[in-house]
């Protein structure tokens, strides 16, 4: 190694260390923790529109955030640009799906199915969306807030009682959709004596490893495929403690649909999933809720993306059965 080489590599290392420090600083600075009244006072007024975004709108904003102008004035989807080649048409259809769903079109009530031959780039496309979400959630524009301790990291605005929602809408100019989950409902009652303004709120970050905003489900052997992997189950060790299987604290919220709340649920080989699961997923996409054993309906807002091996040749093709997909 020559002296110059060595100098360069030291410089590079220093650069990398600087980058690393800036990264940790930025990530630390971004954290926020407070009560609902502090949230309503300090955070919400800065960007009410951004805070009430649905998962589809959030994904669409993330995709737009990665887009940049090309020299010919066209927009290119930066998210996929460096990894997937020759799939422009398919990618554009996926992007169209998010554009329409974010605008409130009916396609948002359907799941997105990527169909194509082996090694056609389906998994890669989903991975890029997941990494994009994780990165975006650290930016100011991508700030997401949730009730601290909530198993589905739900929006703190779910705490606002229905009777106050019309005046909320008048004040902030945005609508609230969604219901509080059974777990927070019970906590509000037992820990906070219904004083919802004191419930803790924090900034949340999308993380696949942290099971926050990204859930993945892959069917294993169909005979043992377990509803619990997707929708959770009663946690028997806690049932003894709380004395009731219907107690939300005795429920194991480890299912993929709960992890995916606020972000996206990846369903690998969805056509191998049992029919009864598909009914539940259908309700989840159409009505934004799931019904499990002894709980009332649980409101969940998430985008479902499935991929599947296709029999025929060709590229990965997004299918949602939606009118916008036919040109
Ligand atoms: N259009 C593409 N441009 C660049 N690389 C690609 C493209 N399509 C696939 N690849 C590469 O091929 C490999 C396999 O792709 P990937 O796993 O995404 O395919 P898949 O459609 O999920 O396949 P399978 O159906 O077997 O799960 C990856 O390393 C990916 O980067
Ligand atoms: Mg794959
Ligand atoms: Zn909750």
PDB file of N, CA and C in Angstrom, residues 33-128:
ATOM      1  N   UNK A  33     -41.509  12.584  23.361  1.00  0.00           N
ATOM      2  CA  UNK A  33     -42.367  11.885  24.319  1.00  0.00           C
ATOM      3  C   UNK A  33     -43.120  12.925  25.129  1.00  0.00           C
ATOM      4  N   UNK A  34     -44.401  12.706  25.280  1.00  0.00           N
ATOM      5  CA  UNK A  34     -45.199  13.656  26.066  1.00  0.00           C
ATOM      6  C   UNK A  34     -46.575  13.072  26.327  1.00  0.00           C
ATOM      7  N   UNK A  35     -47.466  13.892  26.856  1.00  0.00           N
ATOM      8  CA  UNK A  35     -48.828  13.422  27.074  1.00  0.00           C
ATOM      9  C   UNK A  35     -49.686  13.891  25.905  1.00  0.00           C
ATOM     10  N   UNK A  36     -50.913  13.389  25.847  1.00  0.00           N
ATOM     11  CA  UNK A  36     -51.780  13.786  24.729  1.00  0.00           C
ATOM     12  C   UNK A  36     -52.011  15.299  24.726  1.00  0.00           C
ATOM     13  N   UNK A  37     -52.172  15.919  25.916  1.00  0.00           N
ATOM     14  CA  UNK A  37     -52.420  17.371  25.862  1.00  0.00           C
ATOM     15  C   UNK A  37     -51.199  18.131  25.341  1.00  0.00           C
ATOM     16  N   UNK A  38     -49.998  17.672  25.666  1.00  0.00           N
ATOM     17  CA  UNK A  38     -48.803  18.307  25.099  1.00  0.00           C
ATOM     18  C   UNK A  38     -48.735  18.081  23.592  1.00  0.00           C
ATOM     19  N   UNK A  39     -49.124  16.878  23.192  1.00  0.00           N
ATOM     20  CA  UNK A  39     -49.121  16.546  21.768  1.00  0.00           C
ATOM     21  C   UNK A  39     -50.079  17.467  20.999  1.00  0.00           C
ATOM     22  N   UNK A  40     -51.286  17.648  21.547  1.00  0.00           N
ATOM     23  CA  UNK A  40     -52.287  18.480  20.871  1.00  0.00           C
ATOM     24  C   UNK A  40     -51.850  19.942  20.832  1.00  0.00           C
ATOM     25  N   UNK A  41     -51.095  20.327  21.856  1.00  0.00           N
ATOM     26  CA  UNK A  41     -50.684  21.716  21.982  1.00  0.00           C
ATOM     27  C   UNK A  41     -49.459  22.023  21.111  1.00  0.00           C
ATOM     28  N   UNK A  42     -48.484  21.108  21.131  1.00  0.00           N
ATOM     29  CA  UNK A  42     -47.193  21.440  20.505  1.00  0.00           C
ATOM     30  C   UNK A  42     -46.954  20.772  19.158  1.00  0.00           C
ATOM     31  N   UNK A  43     -47.382  19.522  19.021  1.00  0.00           N
ATOM     32  CA  UNK A  43     -47.009  18.780  17.815  1.00  0.00           C
ATOM     33  C   UNK A  43     -48.066  18.890  16.720  1.00  0.00           C
ATOM     34  N   UNK A  44     -49.306  18.626  17.088  1.00  0.00           N
ATOM     35  CA  UNK A  44     -50.370  18.568  16.083  1.00  0.00           C
ATOM     36  C   UNK A  44     -50.498  19.850  15.250  1.00  0.00           C
ATOM     37  N   UNK A  45     -50.470  21.048  15.880  1.00  0.00           N
ATOM     38  CA  UNK A  45     -50.675  22.262  15.075  1.00  0.00           C
ATOM     39  C   UNK A  45     -49.607  22.468  13.995  1.00  0.00           C
ATOM     40  N   UNK A  46     -48.426  21.864  14.156  1.00  0.00           N
ATOM     41  CA  UNK A  46     -47.380  22.077  13.158  1.00  0.00           C
ATOM     42  C   UNK A  46     -47.703  21.388  11.833  1.00  0.00           C
ATOM     43  N   UNK A  47     -48.437  20.275  11.882  1.00  0.00           N
ATOM     44  CA  UNK A  47     -48.736  19.560  10.642  1.00  0.00           C
ATOM     45  C   UNK A  47     -49.933  18.619  10.810  1.00  0.00           C
ATOM     46  N   UNK A  48     -51.137  19.183  10.989  1.00  0.00           N
ATOM     47  CA  UNK A  48     -52.308  18.325  11.220  1.00  0.00           C
ATOM     48  C   UNK A  48     -52.535  17.344  10.072  1.00  0.00           C
ATOM     49  N   UNK A  49     -52.313  17.834   8.837  1.00  0.00           N
ATOM     50  CA  UNK A  49     -52.543  16.997   7.657  1.00  0.00           C
ATOM     51  C   UNK A  49     -51.628  15.772   7.673  1.00  0.00           C
ATOM     52  N   UNK A  50     -50.378  15.995   8.038  1.00  0.00           N
ATOM     53  CA  UNK A  50     -49.410  14.904   8.063  1.00  0.00           C
ATOM     54  C   UNK A  50     -49.708  13.899   9.162  1.00  0.00           C
ATOM     55  N   UNK A  51     -50.276  14.383  10.247  1.00  0.00           N
ATOM     56  CA  UNK A  51     -50.495  13.495  11.380  1.00  0.00           C
ATOM     57  C   UNK A  51     -51.699  12.583  11.192  1.00  0.00           C
ATOM     58  N   UNK A  52     -52.688  13.019  10.429  1.00  0.00           N
ATOM     59  CA  UNK A  52     -53.852  12.156  10.223  1.00  0.00           C
ATOM     60  C   UNK A  52     -53.725  11.268   8.981  1.00  0.00           C
ATOM     61  N   UNK A  53     -52.548  11.220   8.365  1.00  0.00           N
ATOM     62  CA  UNK A  53     -52.368  10.395   7.164  1.00  0.00           C
ATOM     63  C   UNK A  53     -52.721   8.923   7.402  1.00  0.00           C
ATOM     64  N   UNK A  54     -53.331   8.305   6.395  1.00  0.00           N
ATOM     65  CA  UNK A  54     -53.559   6.860   6.454  1.00  0.00           C
ATOM     66  C   UNK A  54     -52.270   6.169   6.013  1.00  0.00           C
ATOM     67  N   UNK A  55     -52.225   4.843   6.162  1.00  0.00           N
ATOM     68  CA  UNK A  55     -51.007   4.125   5.774  1.00  0.00           C
ATOM     69  C   UNK A  55     -50.755   4.268   4.271  1.00  0.00           C
ATOM     70  N   UNK A  56     -51.821   4.297   3.472  1.00  0.00           N
ATOM     71  CA  UNK A  56     -51.640   4.467   2.031  1.00  0.00           C
ATOM     72  C   UNK A  56     -51.071   5.850   1.709  1.00  0.00           C
ATOM     73  N   UNK A  57     -51.600   6.855   2.391  1.00  0.00           N
ATOM     74  CA  UNK A  57     -51.092   8.211   2.152  1.00  0.00           C
ATOM     75  C   UNK A  57     -49.648   8.314   2.598  1.00  0.00           C
ATOM     76  N   UNK A  58     -49.328   7.625   3.669  1.00  0.00           N
ATOM     77  CA  UNK A  58     -47.963   7.660   4.191  1.00  0.00           C
ATOM     78  C   UNK A  58     -46.994   7.007   3.196  1.00  0.00           C
ATOM     79  N   UNK A  59     -47.383   5.855   2.679  1.00  0.00           N
ATOM     80  CA  UNK A  59     -46.551   5.174   1.683  1.00  0.00           C
ATOM     81  C   UNK A  59     -46.380   6.014   0.424  1.00  0.00           C
ATOM     82  N   UNK A  60     -47.473   6.638   0.035  1.00  0.00           N
ATOM     83  CA  UNK A  60     -47.430   7.465  -1.171  1.00  0.00           C
ATOM     84  C   UNK A  60     -46.512   8.675  -0.951  1.00  0.00           C
ATOM     85  N   UNK A  61     -46.595   9.292   0.229  1.00  0.00           N
ATOM     86  CA  UNK A  61     -45.703  10.416   0.541  1.00  0.00           C
ATOM     87  C   UNK A  61     -44.254   9.951   0.568  1.00  0.00           C
ATOM     88  N   UNK A  62     -44.040   8.739   1.068  1.00  0.00           N
ATOM     89  CA  UNK A  62     -42.679   8.198   1.113  1.00  0.00           C
ATOM     90  C   UNK A  62     -42.138   8.031  -0.309  1.00  0.00           C
ATOM     91  N   UNK A  63     -42.985   7.487  -1.191  1.00  0.00           N
ATOM     92  CA  UNK A  63     -42.546   7.279  -2.581  1.00  0.00           C
ATOM     93  C   UNK A  63     -42.245   8.629  -3.234  1.00  0.00           C
ATOM     94  N   UNK A  64     -43.098   9.610  -2.966  1.00  0.00           N
ATOM     95  CA  UNK A  64     -42.870  10.939  -3.556  1.00  0.00           C
ATOM     96  C   UNK A  64     -41.603  11.578  -3.013  1.00  0.00           C
ATOM     97  N   UNK A  65     -41.336  11.292  -1.751  1.00  0.00           N
ATOM     98  CA  UNK A  65     -40.151  11.865  -1.098  1.00  0.00           C
ATOM     99  C   UNK A  65     -38.868  11.342  -1.771  1.00  0.00           C
ATOM    100  N   UNK A  66     -38.920  10.113  -2.308  1.00  0.00           N
ATOM    101  CA  UNK A  66     -37.736   9.553  -2.950  1.00  0.00           C
ATOM    102  C   UNK A  66     -37.638   9.924  -4.436  1.00  0.00           C
ATOM    103  N   UNK A  67     -38.694  10.588  -4.921  1.00  0.00           N
ATOM    104  CA  UNK A  67     -38.684  10.917  -6.358  1.00  0.00           C
ATOM    105  C   UNK A  67     -37.868  12.157  -6.616  1.00  0.00           C
ATOM    106  N   UNK A  68     -37.250  12.209  -7.749  1.00  0.00           N
ATOM    107  CA  UNK A  68     -36.553  13.445  -8.087  1.00  0.00           C
ATOM    108  C   UNK A  68     -36.699  13.735  -9.579  1.00  0.00           C
ATOM    109  N   UNK A  69     -36.490  14.997  -9.886  1.00  0.00           N
ATOM    110  CA  UNK A  69     -36.605  15.438 -11.278  1.00  0.00           C
ATOM    111  C   UNK A  69     -35.484  14.864 -12.112  1.00  0.00           C
ATOM    112  N   UNK A  70     -35.836  14.371 -13.281  1.00  0.00           N
ATOM    113  CA  UNK A  70     -34.798  13.980 -14.227  1.00  0.00           C
ATOM    114  C   UNK A  70     -34.583  15.157 -15.163  1.00  0.00           C
ATOM    115  N   UNK A  71     -33.520  15.088 -15.967  1.00  0.00           N
ATOM    116  CA  UNK A  71     -33.204  16.254 -16.801  1.00  0.00           C
ATOM    117  C   UNK A  71     -34.336  16.592 -17.769  1.00  0.00           C
ATOM    118  N   UNK A  72     -35.103  15.574 -18.185  1.00  0.00           N
ATOM    119  CA  UNK A  72     -36.167  15.858 -19.154  1.00  0.00           C
ATOM    120  C   UNK A  72     -37.463  16.327 -18.486  1.00  0.00           C
ATOM    121  N   UNK A  73     -37.373  16.676 -17.199  1.00  0.00           N
ATOM    122  CA  UNK A  73     -38.556  17.187 -16.519  1.00  0.00           C
ATOM    123  C   UNK A  73     -39.473  16.092 -15.997  1.00  0.00           C
ATOM    124  N   UNK A  74     -39.127  14.818 -16.292  1.00  0.00           N
ATOM    125  CA  UNK A  74     -39.930  13.685 -15.821  1.00  0.00           C
ATOM    126  C   UNK A  74     -39.550  13.352 -14.382  1.00  0.00           C
ATOM    127  N   UNK A  75     -40.497  12.761 -13.686  1.00  0.00           N
ATOM    128  CA  UNK A  75     -40.179  12.312 -12.330  1.00  0.00           C
ATOM    129  C   UNK A  75     -39.732  10.861 -12.393  1.00  0.00           C
ATOM    130  N   UNK A  76     -38.644  10.538 -11.692  1.00  0.00           N
ATOM    131  CA  UNK A  76     -38.291   9.128 -11.639  1.00  0.00           C
ATOM    132  C   UNK A  76     -38.446   8.672 -10.206  1.00  0.00           C
ATOM    133  N   UNK A  77     -38.848   7.439 -10.028  1.00  0.00           N
ATOM    134  CA  UNK A  77     -39.057   6.929  -8.688  1.00  0.00           C
ATOM    135  C   UNK A  77     -37.721   6.468  -8.133  1.00  0.00           C
ATOM    136  N   UNK A  78     -37.089   7.341  -7.387  1.00  0.00           N
ATOM    137  CA  UNK A  78     -35.737   7.105  -6.895  1.00  0.00           C
ATOM    138  C   UNK A  78     -35.603   5.838  -6.070  1.00  0.00           C
ATOM    139  N   UNK A  79     -36.696   5.489  -5.395  1.00  0.00           N
ATOM    140  CA  UNK A  79     -36.658   4.338  -4.507  1.00  0.00           C
ATOM    141  C   UNK A  79     -36.199   3.063  -5.211  1.00  0.00           C
ATOM    142  N   UNK A  80     -36.649   2.874  -6.451  1.00  0.00           N
ATOM    143  CA  UNK A  80     -36.359   1.625  -7.146  1.00  0.00           C
ATOM    144  C   UNK A  80     -35.236   1.766  -8.177  1.00  0.00           C
ATOM    145  N   UNK A  81     -34.818   3.018  -8.397  1.00  0.00           N
ATOM    146  CA  UNK A  81     -33.957   3.302  -9.544  1.00  0.00           C
ATOM    147  C   UNK A  81     -32.647   2.515  -9.565  1.00  0.00           C
ATOM    148  N   UNK A  82     -32.025   2.341  -8.400  1.00  0.00           N
ATOM    149  CA  UNK A  82     -30.700   1.717  -8.410  1.00  0.00           C
ATOM    150  C   UNK A  82     -30.737   0.200  -8.351  1.00  0.00           C
ATOM    151  N   UNK A  83     -31.902  -0.373  -8.123  1.00  0.00           N
ATOM    152  CA  UNK A  83     -31.953  -1.812  -7.868  1.00  0.00           C
ATOM    153  C   UNK A  83     -32.713  -2.605  -8.913  1.00  0.00           C
ATOM    154  N   UNK A  84     -33.752  -2.006  -9.455  1.00  0.00           N
ATOM    155  CA  UNK A  84     -34.582  -2.764 -10.389  1.00  0.00           C
ATOM    156  C   UNK A  84     -34.509  -2.131 -11.771  1.00  0.00           C
ATOM    157  N   UNK A  85     -34.167  -2.932 -12.733  1.00  0.00           N
ATOM    158  CA  UNK A  85     -34.033  -2.408 -14.093  1.00  0.00           C
ATOM    159  C   UNK A  85     -35.043  -3.058 -15.020  1.00  0.00           C
ATOM    160  N   UNK A  86     -35.495  -2.293 -15.983  1.00  0.00           N
ATOM    161  CA  UNK A  86     -36.389  -2.844 -17.002  1.00  0.00           C
ATOM    162  C   UNK A  86     -37.782  -3.167 -16.489  1.00  0.00           C
ATOM    163  N   UNK A  87     -38.112  -2.663 -15.300  1.00  0.00           N
ATOM    164  CA  UNK A  87     -39.445  -2.937 -14.766  1.00  0.00           C
ATOM    165  C   UNK A  87     -40.267  -1.662 -14.670  1.00  0.00           C
ATOM    166  N   UNK A  88     -39.871  -0.668 -15.461  1.00  0.00           N
ATOM    167  CA  UNK A  88     -40.498   0.649 -15.317  1.00  0.00           C
ATOM    168  C   UNK A  88     -42.012   0.600 -15.364  1.00  0.00           C
ATOM    169  N   UNK A  89     -42.528  -0.214 -16.280  1.00  0.00           N
ATOM    170  CA  UNK A  89     -43.974  -0.223 -16.447  1.00  0.00           C
ATOM    171  C   UNK A  89     -44.666  -0.803 -15.214  1.00  0.00           C
ATOM    172  N   UNK A  90     -44.112  -1.919 -14.718  1.00  0.00           N
ATOM    173  CA  UNK A  90     -44.688  -2.540 -13.523  1.00  0.00           C
ATOM    174  C   UNK A  90     -44.575  -1.611 -12.323  1.00  0.00           C
ATOM    175  N   UNK A  91     -43.422  -0.978 -12.191  1.00  0.00           N
ATOM    176  CA  UNK A  91     -43.217  -0.066 -11.057  1.00  0.00           C
ATOM    177  C   UNK A  91     -44.195   1.095 -11.136  1.00  0.00           C
ATOM    178  N   UNK A  92     -44.398   1.592 -12.349  1.00  0.00           N
ATOM    179  CA  UNK A  92     -45.324   2.714 -12.524  1.00  0.00           C
ATOM    180  C   UNK A  92     -46.737   2.299 -12.102  1.00  0.00           C
ATOM    181  N   UNK A  93     -47.091   1.043 -12.347  1.00  0.00           N
ATOM    182  CA  UNK A  93     -48.436   0.587 -11.950  1.00  0.00           C
ATOM    183  C   UNK A  93     -48.549   0.478 -10.434  1.00  0.00           C
ATOM    184  N   UNK A  94     -47.464   0.052  -9.804  1.00  0.00           N
ATOM    185  CA  UNK A  94     -47.460   0.000  -8.334  1.00  0.00           C
ATOM    186  C   UNK A  94     -47.598   1.429  -7.787  1.00  0.00           C
ATOM    187  N   UNK A  95     -46.844   2.335  -8.389  1.00  0.00           N
ATOM    188  CA  UNK A  95     -46.896   3.735  -7.955  1.00  0.00           C
ATOM    189  C   UNK A  95     -48.304   4.308  -8.165  1.00  0.00           C
ATOM    190  N   UNK A  96     -48.928   3.948  -9.296  1.00  0.00           N
ATOM    191  CA  UNK A  96     -50.301   4.391  -9.565  1.00  0.00           C
ATOM    192  C   UNK A  96     -51.267   3.901  -8.506  1.00  0.00           C
ATOM    193  N   UNK A  97     -51.055   2.662  -8.075  1.00  0.00           N
ATOM    194  CA  UNK A  97     -51.914   2.097  -7.027  1.00  0.00           C
ATOM    195  C   UNK A  97     -51.848   2.975  -5.780  1.00  0.00           C
ATOM    196  N   UNK A  98     -50.639   3.353  -5.381  1.00  0.00           N
ATOM    197  CA  UNK A  98     -50.496   4.159  -4.171  1.00  0.00           C
ATOM    198  C   UNK A  98     -51.041   5.571  -4.362  1.00  0.00           C
ATOM    199  N   UNK A  99     -50.854   6.094  -5.560  1.00  0.00           N
ATOM    200  CA  UNK A  99     -51.367   7.438  -5.829  1.00  0.00           C
ATOM    201  C   UNK A  99     -52.881   7.445  -5.674  1.00  0.00           C
ATOM    202  N   UNK A 100     -53.536   6.438  -6.276  1.00  0.00           N
ATOM    203  CA  UNK A 100     -54.994   6.380  -6.237  1.00  0.00           C
ATOM    204  C   UNK A 100     -55.489   6.080  -4.823  1.00  0.00           C
ATOM    205  N   UNK A 101     -54.834   5.134  -4.152  1.00  0.00           N
ATOM    206  CA  UNK A 101     -55.268   4.761  -2.802  1.00  0.00           C
ATOM    207  C   UNK A 101     -55.118   5.955  -1.856  1.00  0.00           C
ATOM    208  N   UNK A 102     -54.046   6.720  -2.029  1.00  0.00           N
ATOM    209  CA  UNK A 102     -53.814   7.867  -1.146  1.00  0.00           C
ATOM    210  C   UNK A 102     -54.870   8.937  -1.373  1.00  0.00           C
ATOM    211  N   UNK A 103     -55.364   9.005  -2.605  1.00  0.00           N
ATOM    212  CA  UNK A 103     -56.380  10.011  -2.918  1.00  0.00           C
ATOM    213  C   UNK A 103     -57.769   9.563  -2.463  1.00  0.00           C
ATOM    214  N   UNK A 104     -57.850   8.359  -1.884  1.00  0.00           N
ATOM    215  CA  UNK A 104     -59.122   7.900  -1.348  1.00  0.00           C
ATOM    216  C   UNK A 104     -59.913   7.026  -2.300  1.00  0.00           C
ATOM    217  N   UNK A 105     -59.289   6.592  -3.393  1.00  0.00           N
ATOM    218  CA  UNK A 105     -60.010   5.750  -4.348  1.00  0.00           C
ATOM    219  C   UNK A 105     -60.284   4.363  -3.754  1.00  0.00           C
ATOM    220  N   UNK A 106     -61.236   3.695  -4.373  1.00  0.00           N
ATOM    221  CA  UNK A 106     -61.621   2.357  -3.933  1.00  0.00           C
ATOM    222  C   UNK A 106     -60.461   1.353  -3.927  1.00  0.00           C
ATOM    223  N   UNK A 107     -59.449   1.574  -4.756  1.00  0.00           N
ATOM    224  CA  UNK A 107     -58.359   0.601  -4.824  1.00  0.00           C
ATOM    225  C   UNK A 107     -57.655   0.445  -3.479  1.00  0.00           C
ATOM    226  N   UNK A 108     -57.759   1.464  -2.640  1.00  0.00           N
ATOM    227  CA  UNK A 108     -57.165   1.379  -1.308  1.00  0.00           C
ATOM    228  C   UNK A 108     -57.822   0.313  -0.453  1.00  0.00           C
ATOM    229  N   UNK A 109     -59.017  -0.120  -0.878  1.00  0.00           N
ATOM    230  CA  UNK A 109     -59.718  -1.165  -0.142  1.00  0.00           C
ATOM    231  C   UNK A 109     -59.394  -2.555  -0.684  1.00  0.00           C
ATOM    232  N   UNK A 110     -58.386  -2.626  -1.537  1.00  0.00           N
ATOM    233  CA  UNK A 110     -57.968  -3.936  -2.052  1.00  0.00           C
ATOM    234  C   UNK A 110     -56.508  -4.121  -1.748  1.00  0.00           C
ATOM    235  N   UNK A 111     -56.092  -5.367  -1.670  1.00  0.00           N
ATOM    236  CA  UNK A 111     -54.676  -5.555  -1.416  1.00  0.00           C
ATOM    237  C   UNK A 111     -53.917  -5.608  -2.736  1.00  0.00           C
ATOM    238  N   UNK A 112     -52.659  -5.295  -2.666  1.00  0.00           N
ATOM    239  CA  UNK A 112     -51.825  -5.249  -3.866  1.00  0.00           C
ATOM    240  C   UNK A 112     -51.128  -6.591  -3.998  1.00  0.00           C
ATOM    241  N   UNK A 113     -51.351  -7.253  -5.129  1.00  0.00           N
ATOM    242  CA  UNK A 113     -50.722  -8.558  -5.332  1.00  0.00           C
ATOM    243  C   UNK A 113     -49.703  -8.460  -6.458  1.00  0.00           C
ATOM    244  N   UNK A 114     -48.464  -8.801  -6.151  1.00  0.00           N
ATOM    245  CA  UNK A 114     -47.423  -8.810  -7.177  1.00  0.00           C
ATOM    246  C   UNK A 114     -47.297 -10.233  -7.695  1.00  0.00           C
ATOM    247  N   UNK A 115     -47.461 -10.374  -8.997  1.00  0.00           N
ATOM    248  CA  UNK A 115     -47.457 -11.695  -9.596  1.00  0.00           C
ATOM    249  C   UNK A 115     -46.365 -11.737 -10.652  1.00  0.00           C
ATOM    250  N   UNK A 116     -45.552 -12.783 -10.652  1.00  0.00           N
ATOM    251  CA  UNK A 116     -44.506 -12.838 -11.673  1.00  0.00           C
ATOM    252  C   UNK A 116     -43.649 -14.071 -11.488  1.00  0.00           C
ATOM    253  N   UNK A 117     -42.738 -14.306 -12.423  1.00  0.00           N
ATOM    254  CA  UNK A 117     -41.903 -15.506 -12.387  1.00  0.00           C
ATOM    255  C   UNK A 117     -40.860 -15.428 -11.278  1.00  0.00           C
ATOM    256  N   UNK A 118     -40.257 -16.562 -10.930  1.00  0.00           N
ATOM    257  CA  UNK A 118     -39.185 -16.557  -9.928  1.00  0.00           C
ATOM    258  C   UNK A 118     -38.097 -15.559 -10.330  1.00  0.00           C
ATOM    259  N   UNK A 119     -37.519 -14.924  -9.352  1.00  0.00           N
ATOM    260  CA  UNK A 119     -36.460 -13.923  -9.568  1.00  0.00           C
ATOM    261  C   UNK A 119     -36.893 -12.776 -10.464  1.00  0.00           C
ATOM    262  N   UNK A 120     -38.171 -12.458 -10.408  1.00  0.00           N
ATOM    263  CA  UNK A 120     -38.675 -11.364 -11.230  1.00  0.00           C
ATOM    264  C   UNK A 120     -38.599 -10.018 -10.540  1.00  0.00           C
ATOM    265  N   UNK A 121     -38.107 -10.016  -9.311  1.00  0.00           N
ATOM    266  CA  UNK A 121     -37.937  -8.742  -8.614  1.00  0.00           C
ATOM    267  C   UNK A 121     -39.050  -8.400  -7.634  1.00  0.00           C
ATOM    268  N   UNK A 122     -39.959  -9.369  -7.380  1.00  0.00           N
ATOM    269  CA  UNK A 122     -41.086  -9.075  -6.483  1.00  0.00           C
ATOM    270  C   UNK A 122     -40.609  -8.814  -5.058  1.00  0.00           C
ATOM    271  N   UNK A 123     -39.805  -9.750  -4.541  1.00  0.00           N
ATOM    272  CA  UNK A 123     -39.324  -9.574  -3.164  1.00  0.00           C
ATOM    273  C   UNK A 123     -38.488  -8.311  -3.053  1.00  0.00           C
ATOM    274  N   UNK A 124     -37.688  -8.056  -4.096  1.00  0.00           N
ATOM    275  CA  UNK A 124     -36.826  -6.873  -4.067  1.00  0.00           C
ATOM    276  C   UNK A 124     -37.661  -5.603  -3.984  1.00  0.00           C
ATOM    277  N   UNK A 125     -38.743  -5.558  -4.750  1.00  0.00           N
ATOM    278  CA  UNK A 125     -39.597  -4.374  -4.739  1.00  0.00           C
ATOM    279  C   UNK A 125     -40.173  -4.140  -3.340  1.00  0.00           C
ATOM    280  N   UNK A 126     -40.601  -5.236  -2.701  1.00  0.00           N
ATOM    281  CA  UNK A 126     -41.180  -5.108  -1.361  1.00  0.00           C
ATOM    282  C   UNK A 126     -40.107  -4.680  -0.353  1.00  0.00           C
ATOM    283  N   UNK A 127     -38.910  -5.237  -0.497  1.00  0.00           N
ATOM    284  CA  UNK A 127     -37.818  -4.858   0.406  1.00  0.00           C
ATOM    285  C   UNK A 127     -37.526  -3.363   0.275  1.00  0.00           C
ATOM    286  N   UNK A 128     -37.520  -2.874  -0.966  1.00  0.00           N
ATOM    287  CA  UNK A 128     -37.234  -1.457  -1.166  1.00  0.00           C
ATOM    288  C   UNK A 128     -38.308  -0.572  -0.528  1.00  0.00           C
TER     289      UNK A 128
END
